[in-house]
CSV table of C-alpha atoms in Angstrom, one decimal:
chain,number,residue,atom,x,y,z
I,579,MET,CA,12.8,5.0,-18.1
I,580,LYS,CA,14.9,5.0,-15.0
I,581,ALA,CA,12.6,6.1,-12.1
I,582,ASP,CA,12.1,6.1,-8.4
I,583,TYR,CA,8.5,6.4,-7.2
I,584,HIS,CA,8.7,6.0,-3.4
I,585,MET,CA,9.9,9.0,-1.4
I,586,HIS,CA,8.5,11.6,1.0
I,587,PHE,CA,8.8,15.3,1.6
I,588,GLU,CA,7.6,15.1,5.2
I,589,LYS,CA,11.0,15.7,6.9
I,590,GLY,CA,10.9,19.2,5.4
I,591,SER,CA,8.1,21.3,4.1
I,592,TYR,CA,6.4,22.2,0.9
I,593,ASP,CA,9.2,24.6,0.0
I,594,LYS,CA,10.7,24.6,-3.5
I,595,ALA,CA,14.2,25.4,-2.2
I,596,TRP,CA,14.2,22.3,0.1
I,597,VAL,CA,12.6,19.8,-2.3
I,598,GLU,CA,15.0,20.9,-5.1
I,599,GLY,CA,17.5,18.6,-3.4
I,600,PHE,CA,15.5,15.6,-4.4
I,601,PHE,CA,15.7,16.6,-8.0
I,602,GLN,CA,19.4,17.3,-7.8
I,603,ALA,CA,20.1,13.8,-6.3
I,604,ALA,CA,17.9,12.3,-9.0
I,605,LYS,CA,19.9,14.0,-11.7
I,606,GLU,CA,23.2,12.9,-10.1
I,607,ARG,CA,22.0,9.3,-10.1
I,608,GLY,CA,20.7,9.3,-13.6
I,609,LEU,CA,17.0,9.1,-12.8
I,610,GLU,CA,14.7,10.4,-15.6
I,611,GLU,CA,11.6,10.6,-13.4
I,612,ILE,CA,10.7,10.6,-9.8
I,613,GLY,CA,7.4,10.2,-8.0
I,614,ILE,CA,6.5,11.6,-4.5
I,615,SER,CA,4.4,9.2,-2.4
I,616,GLU,CA,3.6,11.2,0.7
I,617,HIS,CA,2.5,9.1,3.7
I,618,SER,CA,-1.2,9.3,4.4
I,619,HIS,CA,-0.4,10.6,7.8
I,620,THR,CA,0.6,13.9,6.1
I,621,PHE,CA,-3.0,14.7,5.5
I,622,PRO,CA,-5.8,15.6,7.9
I,623,GLU,CA,-8.2,13.8,5.7
I,624,PHE,CA,-6.9,10.5,7.2
I,625,LYS,CA,-6.7,11.6,10.8
I,626,GLU,CA,-9.8,9.9,11.9
I,627,LEU,CA,-8.7,6.6,10.5
I,628,TYR,CA,-5.5,6.7,12.5
I,629,TYR,CA,-7.3,7.4,15.7
I,630,GLU,CA,-9.8,4.6,14.9
I,631,ASP,CA,-7.0,2.0,14.1
I,632,LEU,CA,-4.0,2.6,16.4
I,633,ILE,CA,-3.5,1.5,19.9
I,634,LEU,CA,-3.8,4.7,21.9
I,635,ASP,CA,-4.2,3.6,25.5
I,636,ASP,CA,-1.8,4.2,28.4
I,637,SER,CA,0.3,1.2,27.6
I,638,PHE,CA,3.9,1.3,26.4
I,639,VAL,CA,2.8,1.2,22.8
I,640,GLY,CA,-0.2,3.4,23.2
I,641,SER,CA,1.6,6.2,25.0
I,642,PHE,CA,4.3,6.3,22.3
I,643,GLN,CA,1.7,6.3,19.5
I,644,GLN,CA,-0.3,9.1,21.1
I,645,GLN,CA,2.8,11.3,20.8
I,646,TRP,CA,3.7,10.0,17.4
I,647,LEU,CA,0.3,11.2,16.0
I,648,LYS,CA,1.0,14.7,17.4
I,649,SER,CA,4.5,15.0,15.8
I,650,ASN,CA,4.7,16.3,12.3
I,651,LYS,CA,1.4,14.8,11.2
I,652,PHE,CA,-1.6,16.0,9.3
I,653,LYS,CA,0.0,19.3,8.3
I,654,TYR,CA,-1.1,19.6,4.6
I,655,THR,CA,-4.4,18.8,3.0
I,656,ILE,CA,-4.5,16.7,-0.2
I,657,ASP,CA,-5.5,19.8,-2.1
I,658,GLU,CA,-2.4,21.6,-0.9
I,659,TYR,CA,-0.3,18.6,-1.9
I,660,PHE,CA,-1.6,18.6,-5.4
I,661,ALA,CA,-1.2,22.3,-5.8
I,662,PHE,CA,2.4,22.1,-4.7
I,663,MET,CA,3.1,19.1,-7.0
I,664,HIS,CA,1.5,20.9,-9.9
I,665,GLU,CA,3.9,23.8,-9.3
I,666,LEU,CA,6.8,21.4,-9.3
I,667,GLN,CA,5.7,19.8,-12.5
I,668,LYS,CA,6.2,23.1,-14.4
I,669,ASP,CA,9.9,22.5,-14.0
I,670,HIS,CA,10.4,18.8,-13.3
I,671,GLN,CA,9.5,15.4,-14.4
I,672,VAL,CA,7.7,14.3,-11.3
I,673,LYS,CA,4.6,12.1,-10.7
I,674,ILE,CA,2.0,12.4,-7.9
I,675,GLY,CA,1.5,9.4,-5.6
I,676,MET,CA,0.7,8.5,-2.1
I,677,GLU,CA,1.7,5.7,0.3
I,678,VAL,CA,-1.4,4.7,2.2
I,679,CYS,CA,-1.4,2.7,5.5
I,680,ASN,CA,-3.3,-0.5,5.9
I,681,PHE,CA,-6.4,1.0,7.5
I,682,GLN,CA,-9.2,-1.4,8.4
I,683,ASP,CA,-11.9,0.6,6.7
I,684,GLN,CA,-10.6,0.8,3.1
I,685,GLY,CA,-14.1,2.0,2.1
I,686,LYS,CA,-13.3,5.3,3.9
I,687,VAL,CA,-9.9,5.4,2.1
I,688,ALA,CA,-11.6,5.1,-1.2
I,689,ASP,CA,-14.0,8.0,-0.4
I,690,ILE,CA,-11.0,10.2,0.5
I,691,LEU,CA,-9.0,9.4,-2.7
I,692,LYS,CA,-11.8,9.2,-5.3
I,693,ASP,CA,-11.7,12.8,-6.4
I,694,TYR,CA,-7.9,13.1,-7.0
I,695,ASP,CA,-6.0,12.3,-10.2
I,696,PHE,CA,-3.1,10.3,-8.7
I,697,ASP,CA,-0.5,8.8,-11.0
I,698,TYR,CA,-0.1,5.8,-8.7
I,699,LEU,CA,-0.9,4.6,-5.2
I,700,ILE,CA,1.2,2.5,-2.9
I,701,GLY,CA,-0.4,0.5,-0.1
I,702,SER,CA,1.8,-0.5,2.8
I,703,VAL,CA,1.4,-2.5,5.9
I,704,HIS,CA,2.6,-0.2,8.7
I,705,PHE,CA,0.5,-1.5,11.6
I,706,LEU,CA,-0.3,-4.9,13.0
I,707,ARG,CA,-3.3,-4.9,15.2
I,708,GLY,CA,-2.8,-1.1,15.8
I,709,TRP,CA,0.9,-1.4,16.6
I,710,ALA,CA,3.5,0.4,14.6
I,711,TYR,CA,5.8,-2.5,14.4
I,712,ASP,CA,8.6,-0.7,12.5
I,713,SER,CA,9.1,2.0,15.1
I,714,ALA,CA,12.4,1.5,16.9
I,715,GLU,CA,11.1,3.3,20.0
I,716,ILE,CA,8.7,0.5,20.7
I,717,LYS,CA,10.7,-2.4,19.4
I,718,ALA,CA,10.4,-4.1,22.8
I,719,GLU,CA,6.8,-5.0,21.8
I,720,TRP,CA,8.2,-7.7,19.5
I,721,ASP,CA,9.0,-9.7,22.6
I,722,ASN,CA,5.3,-10.0,23.4
I,723,HIS,CA,4.4,-11.8,20.2
I,724,ASP,CA,5.1,-15.2,18.7
I,725,LEU,CA,6.7,-14.7,15.3
I,726,ARG,CA,4.2,-17.0,13.6
I,727,GLU,CA,1.6,-14.6,14.8
I,728,ILE,CA,3.4,-11.6,13.3
I,729,TYR,CA,3.7,-13.4,9.9
I,730,GLU,CA,0.0,-14.3,10.0
I,731,TRP,CA,-1.0,-10.7,10.9
I,732,TYR,CA,1.2,-9.2,8.2
I,733,THR,CA,-0.1,-11.6,5.6
I,734,GLU,CA,-3.7,-10.8,6.5
I,735,GLU,CA,-3.1,-7.1,6.2
I,736,ALA,CA,-1.4,-7.4,2.8
I,737,GLU,CA,-4.3,-9.5,1.6
I,738,LYS,CA,-6.7,-6.8,2.7
I,739,LEU,CA,-4.8,-4.1,0.9
I,740,ALA,CA,-4.9,-6.2,-2.3
I,741,ASP,CA,-8.5,-7.1,-1.9
I,742,SER,CA,-9.5,-3.4,-1.7
I,743,GLY,CA,-8.6,-2.9,-5.3
I,744,LEU,CA,-7.2,0.6,-4.6
I,745,TYR,CA,-3.5,0.2,-5.0
I,746,ASP,CA,-0.9,-0.3,-7.7
I,747,VAL,CA,1.9,-1.5,-5.6
I,748,LEU,CA,2.6,-3.2,-2.2
I,749,GLY,CA,5.2,-1.1,-0.4
I,750,HIS,CA,8.4,-2.8,1.0
I,751,PRO,CA,6.9,-6.3,1.1
I,752,PHE,CA,7.7,-8.4,4.2
I,753,ASN,CA,9.7,-5.7,5.9
I,754,ILE,CA,8.8,-7.4,9.2
I,755,ARG,CA,12.4,-8.6,9.0
I,756,LEU,CA,13.7,-5.1,9.6
I,757,PHE,CA,15.0,-5.6,13.1
I,758,ARG,CA,16.7,-8.9,12.3
I,759,ILE,CA,14.0,-10.9,14.1
I,760,LEU,CA,14.1,-13.9,11.7
I,761,PRO,CA,11.9,-17.0,11.6
I,762,ASP,CA,13.1,-20.5,12.3
I,763,PHE,CA,10.0,-22.0,10.6
I,764,ASP,CA,8.9,-22.3,7.0
I,765,VAL,CA,7.3,-19.0,6.0
I,766,THR,CA,6.6,-20.1,2.4
I,767,PRO,CA,2.8,-20.4,2.9
I,768,TYR,CA,2.7,-16.7,4.0
I,769,LEU,CA,4.8,-15.6,1.0
I,770,GLU,CA,2.6,-17.5,-1.4
I,771,ARG,CA,-0.6,-16.1,0.1
I,772,VAL,CA,0.6,-12.5,-0.4
I,773,ALA,CA,1.9,-13.2,-3.9
I,774,ARG,CA,-1.4,-14.8,-4.9
I,775,ALA,CA,-3.4,-11.8,-3.5
I,776,LEU,CA,-1.2,-9.3,-5.4
I,777,HIS,CA,-1.4,-11.3,-8.6
I,778,LYS,CA,-5.2,-11.5,-8.4
I,779,ALA,CA,-5.4,-7.7,-7.7
I,780,GLY,CA,-3.0,-6.8,-10.6
I,781,MET,CA,-0.6,-5.2,-8.1
I,782,GLY,CA,3.2,-5.0,-8.3
I,783,ILE,CA,5.9,-5.0,-5.7
I,784,ASP,CA,8.1,-2.3,-4.4
I,785,VAL,CA,11.8,-3.3,-4.6
I,786,ASN,CA,12.8,-0.9,-1.9
I,787,THR,CA,16.3,0.0,-0.8
I,788,GLY,CA,15.1,1.9,2.3
I,789,THR,CA,15.4,-1.3,4.4
I,790,TYR,CA,19.0,-1.6,3.2
I,791,TYR,CA,20.3,1.8,4.4
I,792,ARG,CA,17.8,2.8,7.1
I,793,TYR,CA,17.3,-0.4,9.2
I,794,PRO,CA,19.4,-3.0,11.0
I,795,ILE,CA,18.5,-5.8,8.6
I,796,GLU,CA,20.5,-4.1,5.8
I,797,GLU,CA,18.8,-5.9,3.0
I,798,ILE,CA,16.7,-4.8,0.1
I,799,SER,CA,13.0,-5.5,0.4
I,800,PRO,CA,11.5,-7.9,-0.5
I,801,TYR,CA,14.1,-10.4,0.7
I,802,PRO,CA,15.3,-13.2,-1.6
I,803,ASP,CA,12.7,-15.8,-0.6
I,804,PHE,CA,9.8,-13.5,-1.5
I,805,MET,CA,11.6,-12.4,-4.7
I,806,GLU,CA,11.6,-16.0,-5.8
I,807,VAL,CA,7.9,-16.3,-5.1
I,808,ALA,CA,7.2,-12.9,-6.8
I,809,ALA,CA,9.0,-14.1,-9.9
I,810,LYS,CA,7.0,-17.4,-9.9
I,811,TYR,CA,3.8,-15.3,-9.9
I,812,ASP,CA,5.3,-12.9,-12.5
I,813,LEU,CA,4.6,-9.8,-10.3
I,814,PRO,CA,5.5,-6.5,-11.8
I,815,LEU,CA,7.9,-4.2,-9.8
I,816,ILE,CA,9.2,-0.7,-9.2
I,817,ILE,CA,12.7,0.1,-7.9
I,818,THR,CA,12.6,2.7,-5.1
I,819,SER,CA,14.7,4.4,-2.4
I,820,ASP,CA,12.0,5.2,0.1
I,821,ALA,CA,13.9,8.5,0.6
I,822,HIS,CA,12.8,10.7,3.5
I,823,GLN,CA,15.4,13.3,2.8
I,824,PRO,CA,16.9,14.8,-0.5
I,825,LYS,CA,20.2,13.0,-0.5
I,826,ASP,CA,18.6,9.6,-0.5
I,827,CYS,CA,16.6,10.0,-3.6
I,828,GLY,CA,17.6,7.1,-5.9
I,829,ALA,CA,19.9,5.6,-3.3
I,830,TYR,CA,21.3,2.2,-4.2
I,831,HIS,CA,19.2,2.1,-7.3
I,832,GLU,CA,21.8,0.2,-9.4
I,833,GLU,CA,22.2,-2.4,-6.6
I,834,ALA,CA,18.5,-2.9,-6.5
I,835,VAL,CA,18.3,-3.4,-10.3
I,836,LYS,CA,21.0,-5.9,-10.2
I,837,TYR,CA,19.2,-7.7,-7.3
I,838,ALA,CA,15.9,-7.8,-9.2
I,839,ARG,CA,17.6,-9.1,-12.4
I,840,SER,CA,19.2,-11.9,-10.4
I,841,PHE,CA,15.7,-13.3,-10.0
I,842,GLY,CA,14.9,-13.0,-13.7
I,843,PHE,CA,13.1,-9.6,-13.7
I,844,THR,CA,13.7,-7.6,-16.8
I,845,LYS,CA,10.8,-5.0,-16.7
I,846,ALA,CA,9.6,-2.3,-14.4
I,847,TRP,CA,6.5,-0.1,-14.3
I,848,ASN,CA,6.3,3.6,-15.1
I,849,PHE,CA,3.1,5.4,-14.1
I,850,SER,CA,0.8,8.2,-15.4
I,851,ARG,CA,-2.7,8.8,-14.1
I,852,ARG,CA,-3.0,5.2,-12.8
I,853,GLU,CA,-1.9,3.8,-16.1
I,854,ARG,CA,1.0,1.4,-15.9
I,855,VAL,CA,3.5,1.0,-18.6
I,856,SER,CA,6.0,-1.8,-18.7
I,857,VAL,CA,9.5,-0.6,-19.5
I,858,GLU,CA,13.1,-2.0,-19.5
I,859,LEU,CA,14.4,-2.5,-16.0
I,860,VAL,CA,17.3,0.0,-15.7
């Protein structure tokens, strides 16, 4: 089944007329099923965790992130999300997921999620020591850190997500390349650590085109070196667009499939109520 399980309604609202564009784009690109993986910052249930984890002082980073948390965040409860999704399921083949940030207290995350029948959960590293490293507005913070430090931090956070046992997939692996800040040292030990953690946890990887069309790096995540390691560890995968607006649903899907196949991948996961089914990669 040709599917895309990583996308977000957050740029609009829970309005059927607006989200219909996602289904139209899916149809035009030949997708048989899509999944919505709303960011955890959509939901007030996670608000306390963001305020616990993020840098929110008067620094350059902290000042930006204070405002970021006040902009288009925490606007729907998880119950409201499920109610809206169940309405959509009356007319569309759509699964219910969530993309959850790498909070330090994954026990609290488990408590929040335990009463909901998700089809799948994506865990993504969005913060390094409380810094939203993928925010272009605070890109200058990269200059304050050694790149080896960044790779170590990212690897530690991915390992924590895997160790939590909560997630099906690691979102956009190693997207710390997104601003074209590339290492001049051997990163293989970091790639291996993440792959081993995912393999142990039974998690898959998100082959994500969002870093291709939304960021300066213009490459599909994970980049080739990690894809080789992922193939070595026989990690399952999903092909996704990381669409934040309707027109991007399924974007560059065929290119991502070709990319994954070039590393020997032939299967992908489909999801239903946390059950994973291996299907032909198309």
